[in-house]
Short mmCIF file of the C-alpha atoms (twelve columns), coordinates in Angstrom:
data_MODEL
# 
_entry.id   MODEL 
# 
loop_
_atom_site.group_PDB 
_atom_site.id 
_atom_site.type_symbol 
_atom_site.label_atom_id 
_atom_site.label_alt_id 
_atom_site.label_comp_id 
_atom_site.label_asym_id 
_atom_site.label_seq_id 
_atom_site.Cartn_x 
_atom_site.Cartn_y 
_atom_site.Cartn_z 
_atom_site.pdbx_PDB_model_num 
ATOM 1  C CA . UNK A 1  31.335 135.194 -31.993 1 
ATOM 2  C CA . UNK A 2  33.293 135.376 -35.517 1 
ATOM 3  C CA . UNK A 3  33.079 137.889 -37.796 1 
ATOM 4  C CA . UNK A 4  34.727 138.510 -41.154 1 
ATOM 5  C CA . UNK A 5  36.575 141.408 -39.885 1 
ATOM 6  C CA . UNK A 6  37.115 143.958 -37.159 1 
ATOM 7  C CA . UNK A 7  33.482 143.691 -35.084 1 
ATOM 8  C CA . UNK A 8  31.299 146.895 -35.715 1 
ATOM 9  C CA . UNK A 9  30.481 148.934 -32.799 1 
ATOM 10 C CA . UNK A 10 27.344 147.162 -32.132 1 
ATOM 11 C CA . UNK A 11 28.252 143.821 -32.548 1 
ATOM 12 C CA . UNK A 12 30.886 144.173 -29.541 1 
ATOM 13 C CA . UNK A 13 28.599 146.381 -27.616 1 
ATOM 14 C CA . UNK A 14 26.394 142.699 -27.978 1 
ATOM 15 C CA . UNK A 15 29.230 140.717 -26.807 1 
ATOM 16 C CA . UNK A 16 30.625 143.220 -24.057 1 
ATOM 17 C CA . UNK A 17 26.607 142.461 -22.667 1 
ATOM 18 C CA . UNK A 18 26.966 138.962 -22.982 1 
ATOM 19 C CA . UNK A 19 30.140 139.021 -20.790 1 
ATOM 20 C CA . UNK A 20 28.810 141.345 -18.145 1 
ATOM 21 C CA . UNK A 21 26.824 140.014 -15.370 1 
ATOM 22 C CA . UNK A 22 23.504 140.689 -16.626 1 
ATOM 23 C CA . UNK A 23 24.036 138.756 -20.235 1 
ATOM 24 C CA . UNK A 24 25.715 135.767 -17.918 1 
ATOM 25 C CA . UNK A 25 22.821 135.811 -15.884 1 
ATOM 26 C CA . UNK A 26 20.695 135.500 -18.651 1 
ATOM 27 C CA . UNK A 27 23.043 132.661 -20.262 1 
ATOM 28 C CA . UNK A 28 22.573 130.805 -17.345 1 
ATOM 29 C CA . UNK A 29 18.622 131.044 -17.423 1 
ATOM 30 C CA . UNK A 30 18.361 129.586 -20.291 1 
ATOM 31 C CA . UNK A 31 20.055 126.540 -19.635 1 
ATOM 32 C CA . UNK A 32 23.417 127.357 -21.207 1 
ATOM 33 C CA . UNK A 33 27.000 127.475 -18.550 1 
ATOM 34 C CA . UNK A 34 28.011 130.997 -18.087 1 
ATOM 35 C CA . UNK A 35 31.787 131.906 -18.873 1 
ATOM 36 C CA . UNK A 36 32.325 133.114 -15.433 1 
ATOM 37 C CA . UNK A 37 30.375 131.228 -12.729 1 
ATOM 38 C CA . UNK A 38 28.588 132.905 -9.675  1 
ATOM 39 C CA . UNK A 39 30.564 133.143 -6.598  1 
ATOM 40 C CA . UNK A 40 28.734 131.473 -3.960  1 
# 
């Protein structure tokens, strides 16, 4: 994500979820590659 400056509270709340397992789960759902795959 870019933002013009220093991200706002919420905005990294938004991408601290999209790193943790739950958002990468959800990433993965919907088609995309997660950052950090599922160990198996």
């Amino acid at each position: 994500m870019v933002t013009r400056e220093h991200p706002t509270a919420e905005t990294q709340k938004l991408v601290d979820w999209f790193l943790s397992p739950q958002g990468q789960q959800l990433v993965q759902d919907v088609g995309y590659v997660p950052l950090y795959p599922a160990a198996k």
